[in-house]
Amino acid sequence: MELIIENLTKTYSNGVKALNNVNVKIEAGMFGLLGPNGAGKSTLMRTIATLQDSDSGTIMLNGVNILEDKMTLRNSLGYLPQTFGVYPKMSAEDLLNHFAELKGISNKAERKAIVESVLEQTNLTEARKKNVAGYSGGMKQRFGIAQLLLNNPKLIIVDEPTAGLDPAERSRFLNVLREIGTNNIVIFSTHIVDDVKELCTDMAIMNGGTILTHQTPKQAVEQLKGKMWTKRIERDALKDHQSRFEVMSSRFNDDNSMNINIYSETQPNDSFEPKVADLEDVYFVALKNGN
Ligand code: ADP
């Protein structure tokens, strides 16, 4: 499995350049697309899903240009959009059975088997008799995955699936994705750094319509080794530090102080201590350098 995106560009009619020459190669596994709101993540995902056209560029899935051959893509695609319509008052089991029927699985036993399997994969077996309309946000998201799994997709795209989920639901959802990601390409977008940290074999950070970095989370953290420094300062000293150092992030303490994290090839001075770099640092450094 291999998805190769080259020179992808998209300007909306209002003049916003949502994709600015995007180049990225994605292989089987969990691919995290990390970036702030407005970075262009949804636009990129909708374009890969062939739901909207780009101005220029190519997207090749296993050697087939999917922008020209949309059916090839759609036969192997599972797409979970950011907002997922209204559900009828039907049980998950009945609804999935209905969708399976629509997909042309006419054999009843076969349908039962696949519905059972997707319920199992998404941890919804126990809740299968409940109305989907009454599901929690996290269950609805898992139901969305169950539904797309009916197609047996090879390329799965999920757009900001963890937004609005509470921590327990988020963790349950990520576990489901992790299982699915072993043999397929799963691309999922998020603005939550921890989602990527916990889940992804590969990742890209995106902002302003461009890919700022593309590497494994481990490589990305490794690259910052020895280059992050931290210092506790008084709150009113922040401006001064921002003007003298590359302050990447800061955190308030309960007293009048705060901790600042800065990027520097060498120790700026004795008042700074080395900081163990983490993925959050990677994210902030990429965003700052990309601007
Ligand atoms: P993200 O998913 O990272 O939040 P989007 O792809 O939704 O980013 O948006 C990228 C940029 O394109 C934003 O500036 C957004 O306002 C703009 N945009 C998105 N969709 C449209 C649209 N249909 N028409 C005009 N501008 C859009």
Tab-separated table of C-alpha atoms and ligand atoms in Angstrom:
chain	number	residue	atom	x	y	z
A	1	MET	CA	0.000	0.000	0.000
A	2	GLU	CA	1.356	3.339	-1.012
A	3	LEU	CA	-0.233	6.738	-1.463
A	4	ILE	CA	1.906	9.343	-3.185
A	5	ILE	CA	0.752	12.942	-3.304
A	6	GLU	CA	2.657	15.349	-5.528
A	7	ASN	CA	2.382	19.098	-6.038
A	8	LEU	CA	-1.189	19.269	-4.786
A	9	THR	CA	-2.600	22.783	-4.806
A	10	LYS	CA	-6.041	24.156	-4.059
A	11	THR	CA	-7.271	27.746	-3.912
A	12	TYR	CA	-10.906	28.291	-2.921
A	13	SER	CA	-13.018	30.782	-4.847
A	14	ASN	CA	-12.643	33.282	-1.970
A	15	GLY	CA	-8.891	33.326	-2.639
A	16	VAL	CA	-7.809	31.155	0.334
A	17	LYS	CA	-4.931	28.911	-0.683
A	18	ALA	CA	-5.828	25.851	1.398
A	19	LEU	CA	-3.210	23.569	-0.201
A	20	ASN	CA	0.079	25.009	-1.360
A	21	ASN	CA	2.160	22.456	-3.247
A	22	VAL	CA	1.660	19.490	-0.919
A	23	ASN	CA	4.035	16.554	-1.408
A	24	VAL	CA	3.816	13.497	0.809
A	25	LYS	CA	4.210	9.734	0.595
A	26	ILE	CA	2.118	7.589	2.939
A	27	GLU	CA	2.522	3.857	3.564
A	28	ALA	CA	0.499	1.256	5.499
A	29	GLY	CA	0.066	2.150	9.156
A	30	MET	CA	-1.324	5.013	11.163
A	31	PHE	CA	-0.533	8.360	9.621
A	32	GLY	CA	-1.268	11.392	11.780
A	33	LEU	CA	-1.926	14.717	10.106
A	34	LEU	CA	-1.348	17.276	12.798
A	35	GLY	CA	-2.059	20.973	12.516
A	36	PRO	CA	-4.052	23.864	13.941
A	37	ASN	CA	-7.516	24.807	12.744
A	38	GLY	CA	-7.421	26.173	9.236
A	39	ALA	CA	-4.149	24.398	8.356
A	40	GLY	CA	-5.706	22.665	5.353
A	41	LYS	CA	-6.130	19.180	6.834
A	42	SER	CA	-9.776	18.708	5.870
A	43	THR	CA	-9.158	20.059	2.401
A	44	LEU	CA	-6.328	17.563	1.909
A	45	MET	CA	-8.442	14.692	3.205
A	46	ARG	CA	-11.481	15.564	1.121
A	47	THR	CA	-9.228	15.807	-1.931
A	48	ILE	CA	-7.707	12.367	-1.271
A	49	ALA	CA	-11.228	11.022	-0.787
A	50	THR	CA	-12.033	12.505	-4.250
A	51	LEU	CA	-14.894	14.504	-2.752
A	52	GLN	CA	-13.456	17.723	-4.072
A	53	ASP	CA	-11.072	18.642	-6.870
A	54	SER	CA	-7.643	20.186	-6.579
A	55	ASP	CA	-6.348	22.858	-8.967
A	56	SER	CA	-3.263	20.832	-9.824
A	57	GLY	CA	-1.192	17.895	-8.648
A	58	THR	CA	-1.481	14.122	-8.589
A	59	ILE	CA	-2.497	11.501	-6.048
A	60	MET	CA	-1.342	7.965	-6.807
A	61	LEU	CA	-2.698	4.980	-4.877
A	62	ASN	CA	-0.639	1.886	-5.647
A	63	GLY	CA	0.306	3.357	-9.010
A	64	VAL	CA	-3.203	4.496	-10.035
A	65	ASN	CA	-3.887	8.223	-10.393
A	66	ILE	CA	-7.039	8.441	-8.321
A	67	LEU	CA	-7.902	11.946	-9.425
A	68	GLU	CA	-8.462	10.485	-12.889
A	69	ASP	CA	-9.777	7.105	-11.796
A	70	LYS	CA	-12.092	7.920	-8.906
A	71	MET	CA	-13.859	4.559	-8.901
A	72	THR	CA	-10.650	2.680	-8.090
A	73	LEU	CA	-10.228	4.899	-5.065
A	74	ARG	CA	-13.829	4.736	-3.953
A	75	ASN	CA	-13.812	0.929	-4.007
A	76	SER	CA	-11.035	0.866	-1.474
A	77	LEU	CA	-11.890	3.952	0.566
A	78	GLY	CA	-13.442	4.341	3.989
A	79	TYR	CA	-14.047	7.989	4.875
A	80	LEU	CA	-15.343	9.364	8.152
A	81	PRO	CA	-16.066	13.077	7.808
A	82	GLN	CA	-15.829	15.564	10.633
A	83	THR	CA	-19.546	15.894	11.106
A	84	PHE	CA	-21.586	12.871	10.630
A	85	GLY	CA	-25.293	13.312	9.814
A	86	VAL	CA	-28.362	12.521	11.846
A	87	TYR	CA	-29.075	8.932	12.766
A	88	PRO	CA	-32.457	7.292	12.549
A	89	LYS	CA	-33.888	5.620	15.657
A	90	MET	CA	-32.589	2.199	14.809
A	91	SER	CA	-30.291	-0.161	16.624
A	92	ALA	CA	-26.662	-0.285	15.509
A	93	GLU	CA	-27.133	-3.884	14.460
A	94	ASP	CA	-30.205	-3.194	12.315
A	95	LEU	CA	-28.670	-0.092	10.792
A	96	LEU	CA	-25.442	-1.875	9.850
A	97	ASN	CA	-27.473	-4.747	8.437
A	98	HIS	CA	-29.380	-2.233	6.358
A	99	PHE	CA	-26.189	-0.574	5.099
A	100	ALA	CA	-24.716	-3.982	4.260
A	101	GLU	CA	-27.840	-4.765	2.242
A	102	LEU	CA	-27.495	-1.449	0.374
A	103	LYS	CA	-23.921	-2.396	-0.417
A	104	GLY	CA	-25.227	-5.469	-2.160
A	105	ILE	CA	-24.466	-8.179	0.377
A	106	SER	CA	-27.662	-10.101	-0.309
A	107	ASN	CA	-26.849	-13.311	1.529
A	108	LYS	CA	-28.366	-13.032	5.014
A	109	ALA	CA	-25.813	-15.226	6.789
A	110	GLU	CA	-22.960	-13.350	5.134
A	111	ARG	CA	-24.484	-10.053	6.217
A	112	LYS	CA	-24.893	-11.262	9.791
A	113	ALA	CA	-21.258	-12.362	9.877
A	114	ILE	CA	-19.857	-9.071	8.606
A	115	VAL	CA	-22.089	-6.994	10.888
A	116	GLU	CA	-20.957	-9.081	13.859
A	117	SER	CA	-17.355	-8.625	12.832
A	118	VAL	CA	-17.469	-4.835	12.472
A	119	LEU	CA	-19.349	-4.484	15.763
A	120	GLU	CA	-16.659	-6.557	17.422
A	121	GLN	CA	-13.836	-4.534	15.848
A	122	THR	CA	-15.316	-1.284	17.076
A	123	ASN	CA	-16.169	-2.573	20.546
A	124	LEU	CA	-19.879	-2.056	20.049
A	125	THR	CA	-21.084	-5.643	20.418
A	126	GLU	CA	-22.623	-5.006	23.823
A	127	ALA	CA	-24.371	-1.850	22.644
A	128	ARG	CA	-25.568	-3.359	19.353
A	129	LYS	CA	-29.272	-3.394	20.334
A	130	LYS	CA	-29.296	0.262	21.387
A	131	ASN	CA	-30.518	3.096	19.205
A	132	VAL	CA	-27.595	4.790	17.458
A	133	ALA	CA	-29.385	8.124	17.909
A	134	GLY	CA	-28.913	7.720	21.662
A	135	TYR	CA	-25.224	6.805	21.476
A	136	SER	CA	-22.596	9.016	23.141
A	137	GLY	CA	-20.221	11.029	20.928
A	138	GLY	CA	-17.513	8.400	21.182
A	139	MET	CA	-19.892	5.553	20.381
A	140	LYS	CA	-21.184	7.446	17.361
A	141	GLN	CA	-17.619	7.862	16.137
A	142	ARG	CA	-16.988	4.144	16.600
A	143	PHE	CA	-20.246	3.420	14.808
A	144	GLY	CA	-18.966	5.589	11.931
A	145	ILE	CA	-15.903	3.357	11.774
A	146	ALA	CA	-18.057	0.199	11.934
A	147	GLN	CA	-20.040	1.496	8.991
A	148	LEU	CA	-17.011	2.231	6.843
A	149	LEU	CA	-15.480	-1.151	7.673
A	150	LEU	CA	-18.402	-2.862	5.900
A	151	ASN	CA	-16.607	-1.957	2.651
A	152	ASN	CA	-13.409	-3.657	3.760
A	153	PRO	CA	-11.465	-0.499	2.878
A	154	LYS	CA	-7.723	-0.417	2.312
A	155	LEU	CA	-7.461	3.342	2.725
A	156	ILE	CA	-9.229	4.847	5.698
A	157	ILE	CA	-9.517	8.584	6.236
A	158	VAL	CA	-10.870	10.011	9.476
A	159	ASP	CA	-11.160	13.748	9.914
A	160	GLU	CA	-10.613	15.033	13.473
A	161	PRO	CA	-12.349	12.021	15.046
A	162	THR	CA	-11.312	12.819	18.613
A	163	ALA	CA	-12.585	16.407	18.686
A	164	GLY	CA	-15.177	16.735	21.423
A	165	LEU	CA	-14.611	13.281	22.938
A	166	ASP	CA	-14.000	12.957	26.666
A	167	PRO	CA	-10.680	11.317	27.673
A	168	ALA	CA	-12.144	7.831	28.189
A	169	GLU	CA	-14.016	7.888	24.892
A	170	ARG	CA	-10.989	9.270	23.129
A	171	SER	CA	-8.810	6.468	24.405
A	172	ARG	CA	-11.383	3.821	23.416
A	173	PHE	CA	-11.650	5.351	19.957
A	174	LEU	CA	-7.880	5.455	19.441
A	175	ASN	CA	-7.640	1.787	20.450
A	176	VAL	CA	-10.122	0.882	17.746
A	177	LEU	CA	-8.172	2.850	15.135
A	178	ARG	CA	-4.927	1.265	16.240
A	179	GLU	CA	-6.286	-2.216	15.527
A	180	ILE	CA	-7.521	-1.216	12.087
A	181	GLY	CA	-4.275	0.522	11.182
A	182	THR	CA	-2.124	-2.585	11.190
A	183	ASN	CA	-2.738	-3.672	7.588
A	184	ASN	CA	-4.230	-0.587	5.983
A	185	ILE	CA	-3.372	3.042	5.442
A	186	VAL	CA	-5.198	5.049	8.058
A	187	ILE	CA	-4.882	8.816	7.738
A	188	PHE	CA	-6.300	10.749	10.583
A	189	SER	CA	-6.204	14.435	11.310
A	190	THR	CA	-6.058	16.084	14.671
A	191	HIS	CA	-4.925	19.215	16.435
A	192	ILE	CA	-4.170	17.190	19.576
A	193	VAL	CA	-0.483	16.307	19.820
A	194	ASP	CA	-1.167	13.423	22.230
A	195	ASP	CA	-3.359	11.666	19.664
A	196	VAL	CA	-0.333	11.355	17.413
A	197	LYS	CA	2.006	10.455	20.232
A	198	GLU	CA	-0.162	7.593	21.377
A	199	LEU	CA	-1.045	6.206	18.036
A	200	CYS	CA	0.902	7.045	14.919
A	201	THR	CA	3.683	5.232	13.101
A	202	ASP	CA	4.146	8.213	10.829
A	203	MET	CA	3.089	11.844	10.904
A	204	ALA	CA	3.150	15.163	9.153
A	205	ILE	CA	2.671	18.607	10.614
A	206	MET	CA	0.718	20.950	8.422
A	207	ASN	CA	0.015	24.669	8.486
A	208	GLY	CA	-0.907	27.314	5.958
A	209	GLY	CA	-1.580	24.662	3.326
A	210	THR	CA	1.916	23.194	3.425
A	211	ILE	CA	3.533	20.170	5.033
A	212	LEU	CA	6.074	21.573	7.483
A	213	THR	CA	7.629	18.280	8.559
A	214	HIS	CA	7.072	14.640	7.707
A	215	GLN	CA	8.774	11.982	9.820
A	216	THR	CA	8.003	9.371	12.436
A	217	PRO	CA	7.160	10.801	15.867
A	218	LYS	CA	10.308	9.127	17.185
A	219	GLN	CA	12.577	10.683	14.534
A	220	ALA	CA	11.004	14.085	15.073
A	221	VAL	CA	11.678	14.018	18.807
A	222	GLU	CA	15.186	12.664	18.202
A	223	GLN	CA	15.984	15.653	15.975
A	224	LEU	CA	15.279	18.086	18.769
A	225	LYS	CA	17.510	16.269	21.235
A	226	GLY	CA	19.787	18.735	23.013
A	227	LYS	CA	18.070	21.749	21.430
A	228	MET	CA	15.253	22.445	23.877
A	229	TRP	CA	15.858	24.506	27.016
A	230	THR	CA	13.621	25.501	29.854
A	231	LYS	CA	13.576	28.252	32.446
A	232	ARG	CA	11.312	29.433	35.230
A	233	ILE	CA	10.676	33.164	34.989
A	234	GLU	CA	8.411	35.810	36.539
A	235	ARG	CA	5.338	36.341	34.416
A	236	ASP	CA	6.207	39.917	33.587
A	237	ALA	CA	9.585	38.834	32.196
A	238	LEU	CA	7.940	36.961	29.337
A	239	LYS	CA	8.024	39.780	26.766
A	240	ASP	CA	11.686	40.391	27.368
A	241	HIS	CA	12.496	36.677	26.936
A	242	GLN	CA	10.380	36.471	23.815
A	243	SER	CA	12.376	39.258	22.244
A	244	ARG	CA	15.734	37.651	23.099
A	245	PHE	CA	15.043	33.931	22.652
A	246	GLU	CA	12.992	31.631	20.481
A	247	VAL	CA	10.254	30.930	23.019
A	248	MET	CA	8.286	27.978	21.650
A	249	SER	CA	5.807	27.447	24.458
A	250	SER	CA	5.100	28.576	27.985
A	251	ARG	CA	3.111	27.305	30.921
A	252	PHE	CA	1.793	29.233	33.922
A	253	ASN	CA	2.560	27.967	37.416
A	254	ASP	CA	0.201	28.504	40.383
A	255	ASP	CA	2.340	31.333	41.740
A	256	ASN	CA	3.445	34.412	39.832
A	257	SER	CA	5.940	32.467	37.742
A	258	MET	CA	5.873	30.569	34.495
A	259	ASN	CA	7.998	28.046	32.643
A	260	ILE	CA	9.177	28.858	29.172
A	261	ASN	CA	10.596	26.398	26.657
A	262	ILE	CA	12.957	27.699	24.061
A	263	TYR	CA	14.686	26.309	21.003
A	264	SER	CA	18.422	26.818	20.658
A	265	GLU	CA	21.259	24.781	19.110
A	266	THR	CA	23.364	25.516	22.196
A	267	GLN	CA	22.635	26.455	25.813
A	268	PRO	CA	21.673	30.163	25.639
A	269	ASN	CA	23.076	30.890	29.118
A	270	ASP	CA	23.379	29.378	32.595
A	271	SER	CA	19.862	30.341	33.591
A	272	PHE	CA	18.439	27.740	31.193
A	273	GLU	CA	18.298	24.020	31.902
A	274	PRO	CA	18.195	21.306	29.274
A	275	LYS	CA	14.688	20.015	28.566
A	276	VAL	CA	13.871	16.502	27.353
A	277	ALA	CA	12.285	17.188	23.971
A	278	ASP	CA	8.807	15.787	23.367
A	279	LEU	CA	6.314	15.776	20.537
A	280	GLU	CA	4.694	18.965	21.748
A	281	ASP	CA	8.053	20.728	21.293
A	282	VAL	CA	8.272	19.248	17.793
A	283	TYR	CA	4.850	20.689	17.015
A	284	PHE	CA	5.597	24.192	18.282
A	285	VAL	CA	9.029	24.326	16.631
A	286	ALA	CA	7.548	23.225	13.298
A	287	LEU	CA	4.775	25.825	13.491
A	288	LYS	CA	7.159	28.640	14.460
A	289	ASN	CA	9.730	27.765	11.813
A	290	GLY	CA	7.031	27.362	9.197
A	291	ASN	CA	5.793	30.901	9.560
B	1	ADP	P1	-8.377	22.327	8.787
B	1	ADP	O1	-9.092	21.051	8.447
B	1	ADP	O2	-6.907	22.103	9.024
B	1	ADP	O3	-9.022	23.087	9.901
B	1	ADP	P2	-9.458	23.348	6.274
B	1	ADP	O4	-8.976	22.482	5.172
B	1	ADP	O5	-10.849	23.131	6.772
B	1	ADP	O6	-8.410	23.272	7.494
B	1	ADP	O7	-9.326	24.868	5.838
B	1	ADP	C1	-8.154	25.418	5.270
B	1	ADP	C2	-8.431	26.859	4.873
B	1	ADP	O8	-9.375	26.880	3.806
B	1	ADP	C3	-9.052	27.694	5.982
B	1	ADP	O9	-8.552	29.006	5.860
B	1	ADP	C4	-10.533	27.649	5.682
B	1	ADP	O10	-11.185	28.804	6.164
B	1	ADP	C5	-10.535	27.604	4.163
B	1	ADP	N1	-11.678	26.846	3.614
B	1	ADP	C6	-12.051	25.579	3.898
B	1	ADP	N2	-13.112	25.196	3.173
B	1	ADP	C7	-13.455	26.270	2.420
B	1	ADP	C8	-14.485	26.512	1.450
B	1	ADP	N3	-15.360	25.566	1.117
B	1	ADP	N4	-14.520	27.731	0.869
B	1	ADP	C9	-13.620	28.689	1.188
B	1	ADP	N5	-12.620	28.528	2.088
B	1	ADP	C10	-12.538	27.330	2.698
